[in-house]
Short mmCIF file of N, CA and C in Angstrom, two decimals:
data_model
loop_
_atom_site.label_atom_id
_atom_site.label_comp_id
_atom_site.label_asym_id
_atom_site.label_seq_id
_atom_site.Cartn_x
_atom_site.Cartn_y
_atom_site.Cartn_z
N UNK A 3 17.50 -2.11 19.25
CA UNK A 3 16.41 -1.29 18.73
C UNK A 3 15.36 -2.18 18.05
N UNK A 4 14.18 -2.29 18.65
CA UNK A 4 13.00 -3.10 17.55
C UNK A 4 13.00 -2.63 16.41
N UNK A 5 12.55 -3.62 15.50
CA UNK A 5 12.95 -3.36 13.93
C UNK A 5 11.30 -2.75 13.52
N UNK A 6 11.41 -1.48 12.83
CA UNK A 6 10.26 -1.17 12.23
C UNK A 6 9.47 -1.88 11.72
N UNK A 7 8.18 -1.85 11.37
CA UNK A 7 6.84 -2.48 10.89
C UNK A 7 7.82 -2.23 9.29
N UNK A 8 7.52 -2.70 8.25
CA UNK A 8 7.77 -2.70 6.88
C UNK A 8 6.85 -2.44 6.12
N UNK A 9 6.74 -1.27 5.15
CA UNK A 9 5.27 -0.86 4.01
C UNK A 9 5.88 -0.93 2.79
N UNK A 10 5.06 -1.51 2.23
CA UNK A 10 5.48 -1.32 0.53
C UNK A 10 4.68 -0.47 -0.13
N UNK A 11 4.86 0.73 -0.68
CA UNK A 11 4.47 1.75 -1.01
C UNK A 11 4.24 1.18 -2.50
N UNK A 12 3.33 1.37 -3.25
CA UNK A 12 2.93 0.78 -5.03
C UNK A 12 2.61 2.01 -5.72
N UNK A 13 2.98 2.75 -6.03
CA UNK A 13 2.41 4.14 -6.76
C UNK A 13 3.49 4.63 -7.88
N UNK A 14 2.74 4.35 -9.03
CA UNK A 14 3.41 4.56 -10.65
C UNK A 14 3.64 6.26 -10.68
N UNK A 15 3.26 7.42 -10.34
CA UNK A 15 3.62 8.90 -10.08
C UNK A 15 4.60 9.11 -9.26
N UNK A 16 5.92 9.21 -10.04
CA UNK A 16 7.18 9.28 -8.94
C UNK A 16 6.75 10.29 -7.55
N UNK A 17 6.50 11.73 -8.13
CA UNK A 17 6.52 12.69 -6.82
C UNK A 17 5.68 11.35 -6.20
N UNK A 18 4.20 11.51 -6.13
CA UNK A 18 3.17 11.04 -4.77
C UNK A 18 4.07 9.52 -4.28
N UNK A 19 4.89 8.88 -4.89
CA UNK A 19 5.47 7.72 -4.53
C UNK A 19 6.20 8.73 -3.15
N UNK A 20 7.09 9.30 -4.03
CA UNK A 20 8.21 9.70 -2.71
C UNK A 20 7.06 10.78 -1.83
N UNK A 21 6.42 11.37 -1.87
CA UNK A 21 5.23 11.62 -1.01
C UNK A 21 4.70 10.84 0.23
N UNK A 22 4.12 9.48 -0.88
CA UNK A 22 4.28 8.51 0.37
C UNK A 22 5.01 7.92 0.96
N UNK A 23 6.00 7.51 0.76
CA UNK A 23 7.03 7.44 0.94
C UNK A 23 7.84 8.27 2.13
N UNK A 24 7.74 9.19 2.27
CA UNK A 24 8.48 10.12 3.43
C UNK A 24 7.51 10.06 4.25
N UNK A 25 5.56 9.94 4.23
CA UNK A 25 4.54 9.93 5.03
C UNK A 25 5.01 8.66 6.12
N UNK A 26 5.13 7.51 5.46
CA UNK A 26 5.37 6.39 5.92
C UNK A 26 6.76 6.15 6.77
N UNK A 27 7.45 6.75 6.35
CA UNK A 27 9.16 6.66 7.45
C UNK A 27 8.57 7.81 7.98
N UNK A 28 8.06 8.76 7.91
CA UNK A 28 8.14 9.93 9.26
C UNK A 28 7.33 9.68 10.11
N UNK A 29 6.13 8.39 9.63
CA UNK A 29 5.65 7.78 10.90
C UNK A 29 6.22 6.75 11.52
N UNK A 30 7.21 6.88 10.94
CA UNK A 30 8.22 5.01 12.68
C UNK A 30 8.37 4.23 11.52
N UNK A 31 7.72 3.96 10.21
CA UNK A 31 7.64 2.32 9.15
C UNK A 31 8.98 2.68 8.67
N UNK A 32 9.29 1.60 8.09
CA UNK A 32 10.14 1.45 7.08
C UNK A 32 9.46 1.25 6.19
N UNK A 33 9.87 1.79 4.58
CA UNK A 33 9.10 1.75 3.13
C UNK A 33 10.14 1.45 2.31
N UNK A 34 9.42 0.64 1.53
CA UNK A 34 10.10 0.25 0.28
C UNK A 34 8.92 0.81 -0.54
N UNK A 35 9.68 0.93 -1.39
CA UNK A 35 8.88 1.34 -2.83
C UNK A 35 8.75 0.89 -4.56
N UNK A 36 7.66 0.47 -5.14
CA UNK A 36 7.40 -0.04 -6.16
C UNK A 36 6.56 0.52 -7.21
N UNK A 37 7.14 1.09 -8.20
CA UNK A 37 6.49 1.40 -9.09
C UNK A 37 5.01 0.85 -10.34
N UNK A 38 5.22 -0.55 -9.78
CA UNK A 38 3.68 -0.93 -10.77
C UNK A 38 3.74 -1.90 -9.95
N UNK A 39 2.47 -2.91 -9.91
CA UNK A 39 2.12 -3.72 -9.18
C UNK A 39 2.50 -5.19 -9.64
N UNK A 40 3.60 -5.34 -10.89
CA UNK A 40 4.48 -6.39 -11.01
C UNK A 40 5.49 -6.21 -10.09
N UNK A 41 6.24 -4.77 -10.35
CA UNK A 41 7.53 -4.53 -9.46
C UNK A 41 6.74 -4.87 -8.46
N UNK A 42 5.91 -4.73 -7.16
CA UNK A 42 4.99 -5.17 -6.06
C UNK A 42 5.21 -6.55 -5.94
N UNK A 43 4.73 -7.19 -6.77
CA UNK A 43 4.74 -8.84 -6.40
C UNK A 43 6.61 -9.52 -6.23
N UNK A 44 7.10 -8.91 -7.38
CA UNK A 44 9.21 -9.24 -7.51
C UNK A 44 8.98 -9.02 -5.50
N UNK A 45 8.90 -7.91 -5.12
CA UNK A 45 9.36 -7.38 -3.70
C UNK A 45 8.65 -8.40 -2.70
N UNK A 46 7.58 -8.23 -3.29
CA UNK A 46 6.57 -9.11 -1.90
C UNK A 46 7.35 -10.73 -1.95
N UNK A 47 7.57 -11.27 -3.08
CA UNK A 47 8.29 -12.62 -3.58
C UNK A 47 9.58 -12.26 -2.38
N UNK A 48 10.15 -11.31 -2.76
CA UNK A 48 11.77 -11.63 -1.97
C UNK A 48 12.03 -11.16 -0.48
N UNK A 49 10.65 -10.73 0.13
CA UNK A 49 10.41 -9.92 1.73
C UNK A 49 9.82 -10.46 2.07
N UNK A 50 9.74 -11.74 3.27
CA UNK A 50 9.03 -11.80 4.06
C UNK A 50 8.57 -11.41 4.87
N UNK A 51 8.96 -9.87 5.38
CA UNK A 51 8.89 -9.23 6.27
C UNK A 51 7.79 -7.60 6.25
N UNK A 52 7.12 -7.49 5.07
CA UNK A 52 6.18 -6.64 4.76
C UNK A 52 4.88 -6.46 5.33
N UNK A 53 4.39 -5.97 6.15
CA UNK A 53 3.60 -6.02 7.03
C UNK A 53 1.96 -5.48 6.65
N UNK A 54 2.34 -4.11 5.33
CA UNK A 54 1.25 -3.45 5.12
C UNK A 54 1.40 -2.89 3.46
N UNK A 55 0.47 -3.35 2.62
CA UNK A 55 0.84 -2.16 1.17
C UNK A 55 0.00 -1.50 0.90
N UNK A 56 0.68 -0.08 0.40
CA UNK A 56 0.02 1.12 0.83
C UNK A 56 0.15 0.91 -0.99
N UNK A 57 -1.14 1.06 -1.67
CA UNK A 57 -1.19 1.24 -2.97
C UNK A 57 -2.21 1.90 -3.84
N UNK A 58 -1.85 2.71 -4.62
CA UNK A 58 -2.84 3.33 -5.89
C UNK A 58 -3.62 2.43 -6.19
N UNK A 59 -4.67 2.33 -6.72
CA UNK A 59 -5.54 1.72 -7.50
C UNK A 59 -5.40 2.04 -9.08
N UNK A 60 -5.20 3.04 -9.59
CA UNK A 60 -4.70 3.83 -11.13
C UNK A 60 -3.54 3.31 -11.38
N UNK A 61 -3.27 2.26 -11.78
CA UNK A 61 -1.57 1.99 -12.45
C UNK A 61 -1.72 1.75 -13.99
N UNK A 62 -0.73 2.31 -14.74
CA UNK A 62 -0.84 1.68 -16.00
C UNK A 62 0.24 0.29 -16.16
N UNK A 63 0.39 -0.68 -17.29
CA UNK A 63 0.92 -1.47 -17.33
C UNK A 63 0.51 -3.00 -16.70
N UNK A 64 -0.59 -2.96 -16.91
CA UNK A 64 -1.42 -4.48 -16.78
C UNK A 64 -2.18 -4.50 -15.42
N UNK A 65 -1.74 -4.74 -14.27
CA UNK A 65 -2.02 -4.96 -13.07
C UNK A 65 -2.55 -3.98 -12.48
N UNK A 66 -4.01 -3.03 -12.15
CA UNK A 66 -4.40 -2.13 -11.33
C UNK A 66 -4.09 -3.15 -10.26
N UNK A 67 -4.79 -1.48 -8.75
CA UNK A 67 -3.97 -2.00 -7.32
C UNK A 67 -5.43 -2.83 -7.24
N UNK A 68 -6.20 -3.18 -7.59
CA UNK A 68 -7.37 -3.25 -7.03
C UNK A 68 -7.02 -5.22 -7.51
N UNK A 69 -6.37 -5.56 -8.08
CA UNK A 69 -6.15 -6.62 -8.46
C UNK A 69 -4.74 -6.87 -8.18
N UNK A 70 -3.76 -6.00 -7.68
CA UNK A 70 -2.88 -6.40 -6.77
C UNK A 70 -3.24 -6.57 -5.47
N UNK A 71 -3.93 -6.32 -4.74
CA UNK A 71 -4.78 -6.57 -3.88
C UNK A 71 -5.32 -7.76 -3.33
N UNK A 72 -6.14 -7.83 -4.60
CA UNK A 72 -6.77 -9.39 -4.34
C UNK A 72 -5.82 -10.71 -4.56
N UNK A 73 -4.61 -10.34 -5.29
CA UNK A 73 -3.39 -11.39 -5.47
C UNK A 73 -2.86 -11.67 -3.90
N UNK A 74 -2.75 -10.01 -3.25
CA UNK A 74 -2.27 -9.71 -1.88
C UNK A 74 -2.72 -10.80 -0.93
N UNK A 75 -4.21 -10.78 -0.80
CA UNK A 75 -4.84 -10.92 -0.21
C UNK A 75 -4.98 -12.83 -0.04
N UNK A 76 -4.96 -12.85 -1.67
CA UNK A 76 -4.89 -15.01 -2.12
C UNK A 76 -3.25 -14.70 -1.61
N UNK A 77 -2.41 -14.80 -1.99
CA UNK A 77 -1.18 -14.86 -1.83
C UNK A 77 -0.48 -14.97 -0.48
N UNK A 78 -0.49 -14.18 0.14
CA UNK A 78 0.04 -13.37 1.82
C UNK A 78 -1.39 -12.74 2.56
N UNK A 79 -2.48 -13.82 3.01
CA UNK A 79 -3.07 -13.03 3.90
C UNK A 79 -2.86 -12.18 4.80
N UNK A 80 -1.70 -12.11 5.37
CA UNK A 80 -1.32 -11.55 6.62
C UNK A 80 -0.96 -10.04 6.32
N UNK A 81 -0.73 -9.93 5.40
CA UNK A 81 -0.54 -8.09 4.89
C UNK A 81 -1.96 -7.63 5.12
N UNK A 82 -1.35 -6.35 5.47
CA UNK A 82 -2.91 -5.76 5.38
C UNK A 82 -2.70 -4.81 4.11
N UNK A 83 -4.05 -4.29 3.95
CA UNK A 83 -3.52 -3.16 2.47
C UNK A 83 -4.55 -1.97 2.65
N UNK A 84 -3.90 -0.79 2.26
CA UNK A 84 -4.55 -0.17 1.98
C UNK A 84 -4.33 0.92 0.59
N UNK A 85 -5.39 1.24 -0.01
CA UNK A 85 -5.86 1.55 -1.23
C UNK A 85 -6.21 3.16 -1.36
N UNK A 86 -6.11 3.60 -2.49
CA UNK A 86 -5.88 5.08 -2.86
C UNK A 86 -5.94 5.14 -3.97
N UNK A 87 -7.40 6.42 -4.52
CA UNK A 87 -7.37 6.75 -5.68
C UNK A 87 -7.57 7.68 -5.88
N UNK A 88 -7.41 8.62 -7.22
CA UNK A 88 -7.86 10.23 -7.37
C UNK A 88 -9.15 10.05 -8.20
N UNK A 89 -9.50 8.91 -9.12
CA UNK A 89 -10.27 8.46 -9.98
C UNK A 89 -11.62 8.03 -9.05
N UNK A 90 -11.13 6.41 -9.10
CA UNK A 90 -12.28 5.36 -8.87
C UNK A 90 -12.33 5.45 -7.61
N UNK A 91 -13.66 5.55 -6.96
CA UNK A 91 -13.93 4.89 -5.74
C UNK A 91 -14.30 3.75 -5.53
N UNK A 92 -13.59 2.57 -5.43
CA UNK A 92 -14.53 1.42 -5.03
C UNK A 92 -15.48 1.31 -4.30
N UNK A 93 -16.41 0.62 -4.98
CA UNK A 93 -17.65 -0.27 -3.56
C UNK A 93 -16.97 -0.85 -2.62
N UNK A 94 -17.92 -0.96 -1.72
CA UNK A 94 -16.96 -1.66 0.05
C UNK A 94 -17.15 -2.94 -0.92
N UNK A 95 -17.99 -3.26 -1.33
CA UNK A 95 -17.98 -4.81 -1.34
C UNK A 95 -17.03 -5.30 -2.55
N UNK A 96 -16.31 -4.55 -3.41
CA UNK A 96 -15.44 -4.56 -4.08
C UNK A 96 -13.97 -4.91 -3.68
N UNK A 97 -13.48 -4.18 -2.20
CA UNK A 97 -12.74 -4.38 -1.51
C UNK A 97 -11.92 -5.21 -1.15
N UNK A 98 -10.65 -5.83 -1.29
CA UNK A 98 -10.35 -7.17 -0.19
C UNK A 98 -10.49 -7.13 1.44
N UNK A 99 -10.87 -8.21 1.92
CA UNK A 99 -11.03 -8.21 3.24
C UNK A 99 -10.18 -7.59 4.14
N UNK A 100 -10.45 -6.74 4.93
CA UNK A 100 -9.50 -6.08 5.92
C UNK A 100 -8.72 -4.83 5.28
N UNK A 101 -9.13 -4.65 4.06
CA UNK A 101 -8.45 -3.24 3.43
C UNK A 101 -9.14 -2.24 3.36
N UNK A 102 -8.20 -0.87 3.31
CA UNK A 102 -9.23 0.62 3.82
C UNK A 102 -8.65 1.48 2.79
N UNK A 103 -9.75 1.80 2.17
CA UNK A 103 -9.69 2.88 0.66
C UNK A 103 -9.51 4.51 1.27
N UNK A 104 -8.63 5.35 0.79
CA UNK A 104 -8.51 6.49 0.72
C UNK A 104 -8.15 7.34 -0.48
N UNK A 105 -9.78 8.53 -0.75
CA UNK A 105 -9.66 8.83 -1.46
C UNK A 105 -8.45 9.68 -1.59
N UNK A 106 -8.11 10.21 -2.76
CA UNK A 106 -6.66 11.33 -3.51
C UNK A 106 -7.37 12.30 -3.44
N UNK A 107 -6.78 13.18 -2.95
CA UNK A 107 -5.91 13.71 -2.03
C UNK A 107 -6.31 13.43 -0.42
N UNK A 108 -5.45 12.38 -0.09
CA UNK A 108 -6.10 11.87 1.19
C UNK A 108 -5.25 12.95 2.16
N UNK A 109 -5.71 12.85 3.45
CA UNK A 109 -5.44 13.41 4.89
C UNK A 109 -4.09 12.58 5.39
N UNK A 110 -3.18 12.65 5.13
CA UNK A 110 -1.26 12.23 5.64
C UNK A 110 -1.99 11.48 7.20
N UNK A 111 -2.46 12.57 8.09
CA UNK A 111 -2.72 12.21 9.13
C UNK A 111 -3.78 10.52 9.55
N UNK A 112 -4.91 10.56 9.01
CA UNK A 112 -5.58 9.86 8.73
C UNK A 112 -5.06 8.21 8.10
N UNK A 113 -4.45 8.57 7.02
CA UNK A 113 -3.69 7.35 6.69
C UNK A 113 -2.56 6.81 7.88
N UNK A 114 -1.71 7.54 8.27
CA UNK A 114 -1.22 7.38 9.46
C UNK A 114 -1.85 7.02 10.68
N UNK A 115 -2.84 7.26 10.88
CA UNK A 115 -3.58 6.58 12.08
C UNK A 115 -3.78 4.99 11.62
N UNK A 116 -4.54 4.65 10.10
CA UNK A 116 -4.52 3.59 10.26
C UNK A 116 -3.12 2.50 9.52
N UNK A 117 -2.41 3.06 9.38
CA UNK A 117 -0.97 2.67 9.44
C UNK A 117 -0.63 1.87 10.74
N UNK A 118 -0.71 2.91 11.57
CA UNK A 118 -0.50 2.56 13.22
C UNK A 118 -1.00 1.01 13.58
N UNK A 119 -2.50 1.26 13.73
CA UNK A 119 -3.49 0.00 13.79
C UNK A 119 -3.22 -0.69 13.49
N UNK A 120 -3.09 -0.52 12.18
CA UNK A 120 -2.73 -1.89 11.51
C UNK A 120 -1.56 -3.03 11.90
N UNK A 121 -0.41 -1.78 12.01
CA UNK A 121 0.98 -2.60 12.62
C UNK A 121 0.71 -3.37 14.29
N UNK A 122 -0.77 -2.87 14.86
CA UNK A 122 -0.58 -3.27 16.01
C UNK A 122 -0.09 -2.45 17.02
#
């Protein structure tokens, strides 16, 4: 059996975690999940195998996603990421390269399309 694409899900709101979380395995991924964007980096450190992180931008506890991101991005180019907020909208040019913002309450479907893409 080919081994699923791998997502690391980053979202400090347990429900929308396991939200995304079931979005992401009921499309084909495998998900892991991380509650702040330190727990994020511990995971990304011990997986080489993470393909895409699906993350809030709103975290409390030091690290917004918008600066886990750009760690993402210096760190492991090869992830792609994408971003989600109920708050802030970023500017495109705010963005890391190759990442796609969706606002809260995003479209399941939509994120899933570019889930897909992304994995190739």
């Amino acid at each position: 059996m080919e081994k699923r694409p791998v997502v690391l899900v980053v979202e400090d709101e347990p429900v929308l975690r396991m939200m995304a979380v079931d979005m992401v395995e009921d499309a084909g991924f495998e998900a892991l999940e991380a509650a702040d964007a330190t727990q994020a980096i511990e995971i990304l450190q011990s997986r080489l195998d993470i393909r895409i992180v699906f993350t809030d931008i709103d975290m409390p506890r030091g690290m917004d996603g918008m600066r886990l991101a750009a760690a993402i991005r210096d760190r492991w180019p090869p992830i792609e990421i994408i971003l989600t907020s109920g708050y802030a909208t970023p500017d495109t040019d705010s963005l890391p390269e190759r990442s796609v913002f969706f606002q809260k309450p995003y479209v399941a479907e939509k994120v899933v399309e570019v889930l897909h893409r992304m994995a190739g």
